PDB file of C-alpha atoms in Angstrom:
ATOM      1  CA  MET A  25      -2.068   5.764  -0.626  1.00  0.00           C
ATOM      2  CA  ALA A  26      -0.581   6.363   2.781  1.00  0.00           C
ATOM      3  CA  THR A  27       2.807   4.789   3.521  1.00  0.00           C
ATOM      4  CA  LYS A  28       1.588   3.433   6.845  1.00  0.00           C
ATOM      5  CA  SER A  29      -1.039   1.261   5.169  1.00  0.00           C
ATOM      6  CA  ILE A  30       1.536  -0.144   2.728  1.00  0.00           C
ATOM      7  CA  LEU A  31       4.018  -1.062   5.463  1.00  0.00           C
ATOM      8  CA  LYS A  32       1.444  -2.628   7.801  1.00  0.00           C
ATOM      9  CA  ASN A  33       2.085  -6.185   9.019  1.00  0.00           C
ATOM     10  CA  VAL A  34      -0.574  -8.749   8.193  1.00  0.00           C
ATOM     11  CA  ASP A  35      -0.996 -11.824  10.410  1.00  0.00           C
ATOM     12  CA  ILE A  36      -2.758 -14.681   8.656  1.00  0.00           C
ATOM     13  CA  LYS A  37      -3.983 -17.226  11.183  1.00  0.00           C
ATOM     14  CA  ASP A  38      -6.325 -19.237   8.957  1.00  0.00           C
ATOM     15  CA  ARG A  39      -5.008 -21.574   6.241  1.00  0.00           C
ATOM     16  CA  LYS A  40      -7.970 -20.806   3.947  1.00  0.00           C
ATOM     17  CA  LEU A  41      -7.368 -17.037   4.189  1.00  0.00           C
ATOM     18  CA  GLY A  42      -3.658 -17.548   3.500  1.00  0.00           C
ATOM     19  CA  LYS A  43      -4.418 -19.553   0.380  1.00  0.00           C
ATOM     20  CA  SER A  44      -6.909 -16.960  -0.879  1.00  0.00           C
ATOM     21  CA  LEU A  45      -4.292 -14.199  -0.367  1.00  0.00           C
ATOM     22  CA  VAL A  46      -1.728 -16.148  -2.412  1.00  0.00           C
ATOM     23  CA  VAL A  47      -4.275 -16.789  -5.181  1.00  0.00           C
ATOM     24  CA  ALA A  48      -5.210 -13.094  -5.265  1.00  0.00           C
ATOM     25  CA  LEU A  49      -1.551 -12.029  -5.470  1.00  0.00           C
ATOM     26  CA  GLU A  50      -0.834 -14.518  -8.248  1.00  0.00           C
ATOM     27  CA  HIS A  51      -3.910 -13.352 -10.157  1.00  0.00           C
ATOM     28  CA  ALA A  52      -2.883  -9.691  -9.817  1.00  0.00           C
ATOM     29  CA  SER A  53       0.762 -10.229 -10.799  1.00  0.00           C
ATOM     30  CA  GLY A  54       0.064 -10.306 -14.551  1.00  0.00           C
ATOM     31  CA  LYS A  55      -2.166  -7.238 -14.654  1.00  0.00           C
ATOM     32  CA  LYS A  56      -1.097  -3.699 -15.503  1.00  0.00           C
ATOM     33  CA  ALA A  57      -2.519  -0.550 -14.016  1.00  0.00           C
ATOM     34  CA  LYS A  58      -4.961   1.336 -16.226  1.00  0.00           C
ATOM     35  CA  ASP A  59      -3.825   4.592 -17.808  1.00  0.00           C
ATOM     36  CA  VAL A  60      -5.639   7.582 -16.369  1.00  0.00           C
ATOM     37  CA  THR A  61      -6.600  10.601 -18.454  1.00  0.00           C
ATOM     38  CA  LEU A  62      -7.348  13.713 -16.452  1.00  0.00           C
ATOM     39  CA  SER A  63     -10.488  15.427 -17.680  1.00  0.00           C
ATOM     40  CA  ARG A  64     -10.230  18.520 -15.489  1.00  0.00           C
ATOM     41  CA  THR A  65      -7.486  21.017 -14.840  1.00  0.00           C
ATOM     42  CA  TYR A  66      -5.626  21.003 -11.546  1.00  0.00           C
ATOM     43  CA  SER A  67      -2.844  22.816  -9.764  1.00  0.00           C
ATOM     44  CA  ASP A  68      -0.607  22.006  -6.806  1.00  0.00           C
ATOM     45  CA  MET A  69      -1.005  24.080  -3.659  1.00  0.00           C
ATOM     46  CA  ARG A  70       1.508  24.249  -0.861  1.00  0.00           C
ATOM     47  CA  GLY A  71       2.542  26.226   2.169  1.00  0.00           C
ATOM     48  CA  GLU A  72       1.106  29.702   2.489  1.00  0.00           C
ATOM     49  CA  LYS A  73      -1.657  29.174  -0.073  1.00  0.00           C
ATOM     50  CA  LEU A  74      -2.999  26.197   1.931  1.00  0.00           C
ATOM     51  CA  LYS A  75      -2.830  28.183   5.165  1.00  0.00           C
ATOM     52  CA  GLU A  76      -4.678  31.015   3.444  1.00  0.00           C
ATOM     53  CA  ILE A  77      -7.500  28.740   2.305  1.00  0.00           C
ATOM     54  CA  PHE A  78      -7.896  26.522   5.386  1.00  0.00           C
ATOM     55  CA  GLY A  79      -6.682  28.894   8.070  1.00  0.00           C
ATOM     56  CA  LYS A  80      -3.790  28.336  10.433  1.00  0.00           C
ATOM     57  CA  LYS A  81      -4.437  25.819  13.242  1.00  0.00           C
ATOM     58  CA  SER A  82      -3.870  27.053  16.779  1.00  0.00           C
TER      59      SER A  82
END
């Protein structure tokens, strides 16, 4: 997830929407994230390898 979307300000102008946000946060507070099992192989690519694949922007 992008950092900008996490740090975004949210203005709640409607009392009903504010209450539903609080209820959703309270409901989510007791839940854990699911464990993810990767079923395919992967590798990290950086720098020159990325430029080689996507081409250098002008």
